[in-house]
């Protein structure tokens, strides 16, 4: 039997893939279930739920549906008002709320800004290249490691390039991320930065810490030209896509059985 954290974590993984976002929001069970998870007692479930919603809100077509979902905006307001929650959770809730509240004047073809367009001046983004990030099991280990680091707000993976963009509080050193990832004993992280010539280089985080003032907060997202992206991307195998679709329906059924009356 899947528990709440397992369900929302897997749903977050599906939502991290752009091609799944519309289907998740249109599904009759998943979006209402996510709203109910916003009232969950577990901070881990809350954070994973907010990360999922943040992914889903990247598709401009989803914003109106999400905003109008019964209880969505009220639940986000309640999270922001809860004093016992960490600033990581409340900051992400504020960000999701702001996106859903914004005037829908954005072009649907705009460049995605997920986790990079920070609504909080107290946050920064760090791009890591993670040696050993080869499959979903290793990705799961990396997620668990990052979630243990106090000050991590959210993260997103680019599996084809073995990268992870981590949004953190501005006072969190990148070394803390590398240390947590190294504790998995199968993964090793370096920071991705651009040198003076504009070329990307990998910096061991011990060295990056020594020259932190010279490093950018984050790298821009990879080239968003559709043709170039399609040529260089590594597609998810058909079997994996099928499993994702199967799980989506299973999750919806679980949410319905658990929460509806």
Short mmCIF file of C-alpha atoms in Angstrom, two decimals:
data_model
loop_
_atom_site.label_atom_id
_atom_site.label_comp_id
_atom_site.label_asym_id
_atom_site.label_seq_id
_atom_site.Cartn_x
_atom_site.Cartn_y
_atom_site.Cartn_z
CA UNK A 1 0.00 0.00 0.00
CA UNK A 2 1.47 3.35 -1.00
CA UNK A 3 1.68 5.98 1.72
CA UNK A 4 1.15 9.68 1.17
CA UNK A 5 4.83 10.54 0.77
CA UNK A 6 5.37 7.74 -1.73
CA UNK A 7 2.38 8.82 -3.80
CA UNK A 8 3.24 12.51 -3.92
CA UNK A 9 6.95 11.82 -4.52
CA UNK A 10 6.18 9.66 -7.53
CA UNK A 11 3.68 12.22 -8.77
CA UNK A 12 6.37 14.88 -8.40
CA UNK A 13 8.72 12.74 -10.50
CA UNK A 14 6.07 12.49 -13.21
CA UNK A 15 5.40 16.23 -13.04
CA UNK A 16 9.11 16.92 -13.54
CA UNK A 17 8.67 15.67 -17.12
CA UNK A 18 7.04 18.47 -19.17
CA UNK A 19 5.05 16.06 -21.33
CA UNK A 20 3.15 14.78 -18.26
CA UNK A 21 2.02 18.08 -16.78
CA UNK A 22 -1.18 18.63 -18.71
CA UNK A 23 -2.37 15.06 -18.14
CA UNK A 24 -1.79 15.28 -14.39
CA UNK A 25 -3.81 18.48 -14.04
CA UNK A 26 -6.61 17.16 -16.25
CA UNK A 27 -6.84 13.87 -14.34
CA UNK A 28 -9.95 13.80 -12.14
CA UNK A 29 -8.13 12.48 -9.08
CA UNK A 30 -4.60 13.87 -9.00
CA UNK A 31 -5.13 17.63 -8.67
CA UNK A 32 -7.83 17.37 -5.97
CA UNK A 33 -5.58 14.89 -4.16
CA UNK A 34 -2.67 17.31 -4.25
CA UNK A 35 -4.87 20.01 -2.74
CA UNK A 36 -5.74 17.68 0.11
CA UNK A 37 -2.05 16.88 0.60
CA UNK A 38 -1.53 20.61 1.26
CA UNK A 39 -3.23 20.02 4.60
CA UNK A 40 -1.01 17.06 5.49
CA UNK A 41 0.78 17.08 8.83
CA UNK A 42 4.10 15.88 7.44
CA UNK A 43 6.50 18.66 6.33
CA UNK A 44 8.05 16.20 3.86
CA UNK A 45 4.68 15.57 2.22
CA UNK A 46 3.98 19.32 2.12
CA UNK A 47 7.32 20.07 0.47
CA UNK A 48 6.93 17.32 -2.13
CA UNK A 49 3.37 18.49 -2.86
CA UNK A 50 4.49 22.09 -3.35
CA UNK A 51 7.33 20.96 -5.61
CA UNK A 52 4.80 19.01 -7.68
CA UNK A 53 2.50 22.02 -7.97
CA UNK A 54 5.46 24.19 -8.93
CA UNK A 55 6.30 21.83 -11.77
CA UNK A 56 2.67 21.73 -12.93
CA UNK A 57 2.42 25.52 -12.91
CA UNK A 58 5.26 25.70 -15.43
CA UNK A 59 2.70 24.86 -18.12
CA UNK A 60 0.75 28.08 -18.58
CA UNK A 61 -2.30 26.13 -19.77
CA UNK A 62 -2.53 24.57 -16.30
CA UNK A 63 -2.59 27.77 -14.28
CA UNK A 64 -6.28 28.62 -14.60
CA UNK A 65 -7.36 25.07 -13.76
CA UNK A 66 -5.04 24.91 -10.78
CA UNK A 67 -6.11 28.31 -9.47
CA UNK A 68 -9.78 27.41 -9.69
CA UNK A 69 -9.39 23.98 -8.10
CA UNK A 70 -11.49 23.94 -4.94
CA UNK A 71 -9.35 24.69 -1.89
CA UNK A 72 -6.10 25.35 -3.77
CA UNK A 73 -5.56 29.03 -3.01
CA UNK A 74 -6.97 28.82 0.52
CA UNK A 75 -4.68 25.90 1.36
CA UNK A 76 -1.64 27.77 0.05
CA UNK A 77 -2.59 30.79 2.17
CA UNK A 78 -2.93 28.55 5.22
CA UNK A 79 0.55 27.10 4.69
CA UNK A 80 2.06 30.58 4.49
CA UNK A 81 0.32 31.52 7.74
CA UNK A 82 1.51 28.46 9.70
CA UNK A 83 4.25 29.50 12.10
CA UNK A 84 5.54 26.00 12.81
CA UNK A 85 6.58 25.27 9.21
CA UNK A 86 10.09 25.85 7.91
CA UNK A 87 10.86 28.88 5.78
CA UNK A 88 11.69 26.47 2.93
CA UNK A 89 8.09 25.26 2.84
CA UNK A 90 6.46 28.65 3.31
CA UNK A 91 8.69 30.31 0.68
CA UNK A 92 7.73 27.69 -1.91
CA UNK A 93 4.06 28.06 -0.99
CA UNK A 94 4.36 31.82 -1.53
CA UNK A 95 5.97 31.22 -4.91
CA UNK A 96 3.26 28.84 -6.10
CA UNK A 97 0.57 31.21 -4.84
CA UNK A 98 2.16 34.14 -6.66
CA UNK A 99 2.33 32.23 -9.94
CA UNK A 100 -1.29 31.12 -9.75
CA UNK A 101 -2.40 34.62 -8.79
CA UNK A 102 -0.51 36.38 -11.58
CA UNK A 103 -2.41 37.92 -14.47
CA UNK A 104 -2.54 35.37 -17.34
CA UNK A 105 -0.85 37.65 -19.86
CA UNK A 106 2.17 35.42 -20.37
CA UNK A 107 2.91 33.94 -23.73
CA UNK A 108 2.40 30.19 -23.63
CA UNK A 109 5.73 29.73 -25.45
CA UNK A 110 7.79 31.61 -22.92
CA UNK A 111 11.00 30.11 -21.69
CA UNK A 112 10.40 28.00 -18.55
CA UNK A 113 11.64 29.56 -15.35
CA UNK A 114 11.07 26.64 -12.98
CA UNK A 115 13.01 27.08 -9.75
CA UNK A 116 15.17 29.73 -11.42
CA UNK A 117 12.80 32.69 -11.32
CA UNK A 118 13.01 33.14 -7.59
CA UNK A 119 10.30 35.18 -5.95
CA UNK A 120 12.44 35.43 -2.83
CA UNK A 121 15.59 37.51 -2.70
CA UNK A 122 16.78 35.20 0.07
CA UNK A 123 17.15 32.28 -2.34
CA UNK A 124 19.75 31.30 -4.93
CA UNK A 125 20.13 28.42 -7.35
CA UNK A 126 23.12 26.12 -7.70
CA UNK A 127 23.64 23.85 -10.70
CA UNK A 128 25.39 20.57 -9.95
CA UNK A 129 26.85 17.91 -12.20
CA UNK A 130 26.37 14.61 -10.39
CA UNK A 131 28.60 11.71 -11.28
CA UNK A 132 26.67 8.47 -10.93
CA UNK A 133 23.24 9.98 -11.68
CA UNK A 134 22.47 7.18 -14.11
CA UNK A 135 18.94 5.97 -13.35
CA UNK A 136 15.81 6.58 -11.29
CA UNK A 137 17.21 4.65 -8.30
CA UNK A 138 20.24 6.94 -8.12
CA UNK A 139 17.97 9.92 -8.61
CA UNK A 140 15.92 8.76 -5.64
CA UNK A 141 19.07 8.56 -3.51
CA UNK A 142 20.00 12.07 -4.57
CA UNK A 143 16.53 13.38 -3.72
CA UNK A 144 16.67 11.80 -0.27
CA UNK A 145 20.09 13.31 0.35
CA UNK A 146 19.04 16.82 -0.71
CA UNK A 147 15.84 16.72 1.32
CA UNK A 148 17.95 16.21 4.45
CA UNK A 149 19.86 19.46 3.90
CA UNK A 150 18.31 22.28 5.86
CA UNK A 151 17.96 25.26 3.55
CA UNK A 152 17.13 23.35 0.37
CA UNK A 153 13.89 24.76 -1.02
CA UNK A 154 13.44 22.78 -4.21
CA UNK A 155 15.29 21.02 -6.99
CA UNK A 156 14.86 19.73 -10.50
CA UNK A 157 16.84 17.18 -12.48
CA UNK A 158 18.15 17.05 -16.05
CA UNK A 159 18.91 13.35 -16.22
CA UNK A 160 20.35 13.37 -19.74
CA UNK A 161 23.14 15.74 -18.67
CA UNK A 162 23.44 14.34 -15.12
CA UNK A 163 22.56 17.72 -13.66
CA UNK A 164 20.50 18.95 -10.77
CA UNK A 165 19.47 22.57 -10.25
CA UNK A 166 18.98 23.17 -6.54
CA UNK A 167 17.25 26.21 -5.14
CA UNK A 168 18.58 27.01 -1.69
CA UNK A 169 18.63 29.79 0.87
CA UNK A 170 21.29 32.35 0.06
CA UNK A 171 23.33 31.53 3.17
CA UNK A 172 23.62 27.79 2.38
CA UNK A 173 27.07 26.94 0.97
CA UNK A 174 27.18 24.64 -2.03
CA UNK A 175 29.59 22.45 -0.05
CA UNK A 176 26.66 21.31 2.09
CA UNK A 177 24.95 19.94 -1.00
CA UNK A 178 28.08 18.12 -2.13
CA UNK A 179 28.61 16.65 1.32
CA UNK A 180 25.05 15.31 1.50
CA UNK A 181 25.32 13.82 -1.98
CA UNK A 182 28.70 12.26 -1.18
CA UNK A 183 27.12 10.57 1.84
CA UNK A 184 25.22 8.33 -0.58
CA UNK A 185 28.63 6.75 -1.33
CA UNK A 186 27.62 6.24 -4.97
CA UNK A 187 27.23 9.86 -6.12
CA UNK A 188 29.66 12.76 -6.39
CA UNK A 189 28.75 16.38 -7.17
CA UNK A 190 30.62 19.28 -8.77
CA UNK A 191 29.30 22.76 -9.38
CA UNK A 192 28.64 23.89 -12.94
CA UNK A 193 29.77 27.47 -13.62
CA UNK A 194 30.80 29.59 -16.59
CA UNK A 195 34.30 30.92 -16.95
CA UNK A 196 35.27 34.33 -18.32
CA UNK A 197 35.02 33.00 -21.88
CA UNK A 198 31.45 31.86 -21.29
CA UNK A 199 32.32 28.16 -21.34
CA UNK A 200 30.87 25.81 -18.77
CA UNK A 201 33.35 24.25 -16.36
CA UNK A 202 33.02 21.81 -13.48
CA UNK A 203 34.39 23.03 -10.16
CA UNK A 204 35.03 20.76 -7.17
CA UNK A 205 32.94 22.30 -4.44
CA UNK A 206 35.87 22.74 -2.06
CA UNK A 207 37.44 24.97 -4.70
CA UNK A 208 34.14 26.61 -5.50
CA UNK A 209 33.75 27.65 -1.89
CA UNK A 210 37.09 29.44 -1.96
CA UNK A 211 36.01 31.55 -4.93
CA UNK A 212 32.31 31.77 -4.11
CA UNK A 213 32.13 35.50 -4.64
CA UNK A 214 33.12 35.06 -8.28
CA UNK A 215 30.51 32.42 -9.04
CA UNK A 216 27.04 33.17 -10.45
CA UNK A 217 24.01 32.19 -8.38
CA UNK A 218 22.91 29.82 -11.12
CA UNK A 219 23.31 28.93 -14.74
CA UNK A 220 20.63 29.81 -17.25
CA UNK A 221 18.48 26.91 -18.30
CA UNK A 222 19.68 24.90 -21.28
CA UNK A 223 18.93 26.19 -24.78
CA UNK A 224 15.18 26.25 -25.24
CA UNK A 225 15.15 26.20 -29.04
CA UNK A 226 12.79 23.32 -29.88
CA UNK A 227 14.82 21.99 -32.81
CA UNK A 228 18.12 22.04 -30.95
CA UNK A 229 16.60 20.58 -27.83
CA UNK A 230 14.97 17.75 -29.73
CA UNK A 231 18.22 16.90 -31.45
CA UNK A 232 20.24 16.67 -28.28
CA UNK A 233 17.71 15.28 -25.85
CA UNK A 234 17.62 11.71 -24.67
CA UNK A 235 14.03 10.53 -24.81
CA UNK A 236 12.47 8.46 -22.08
CA UNK A 237 12.04 4.85 -23.24
CA UNK A 238 8.55 3.87 -24.30
CA UNK A 239 8.32 1.33 -21.52
CA UNK A 240 9.07 3.96 -18.92
CA UNK A 241 6.43 6.26 -20.39
CA UNK A 242 3.93 3.44 -20.23
CA UNK A 243 4.79 2.77 -16.60
CA UNK A 244 4.32 6.46 -15.85
CA UNK A 245 0.87 6.43 -17.43
CA UNK A 246 -0.08 3.29 -15.54
CA UNK A 247 1.09 4.75 -12.26
CA UNK A 248 -0.77 7.98 -12.93
CA UNK A 249 -4.06 6.09 -13.04
CA UNK A 250 -3.07 4.02 -10.02
CA UNK A 251 -2.23 7.15 -8.05
CA UNK A 252 -5.53 8.73 -9.01
CA UNK A 253 -7.33 5.62 -7.82
CA UNK A 254 -5.39 5.66 -4.56
CA UNK A 255 -6.21 9.30 -3.99
CA UNK A 256 -9.88 8.70 -4.70
CA UNK A 257 -10.08 5.68 -2.39
CA UNK A 258 -8.23 7.53 0.35
CA UNK A 259 -9.84 10.94 0.28
CA UNK A 260 -13.23 10.86 -1.41
CA UNK A 261 -16.44 10.02 0.31
#
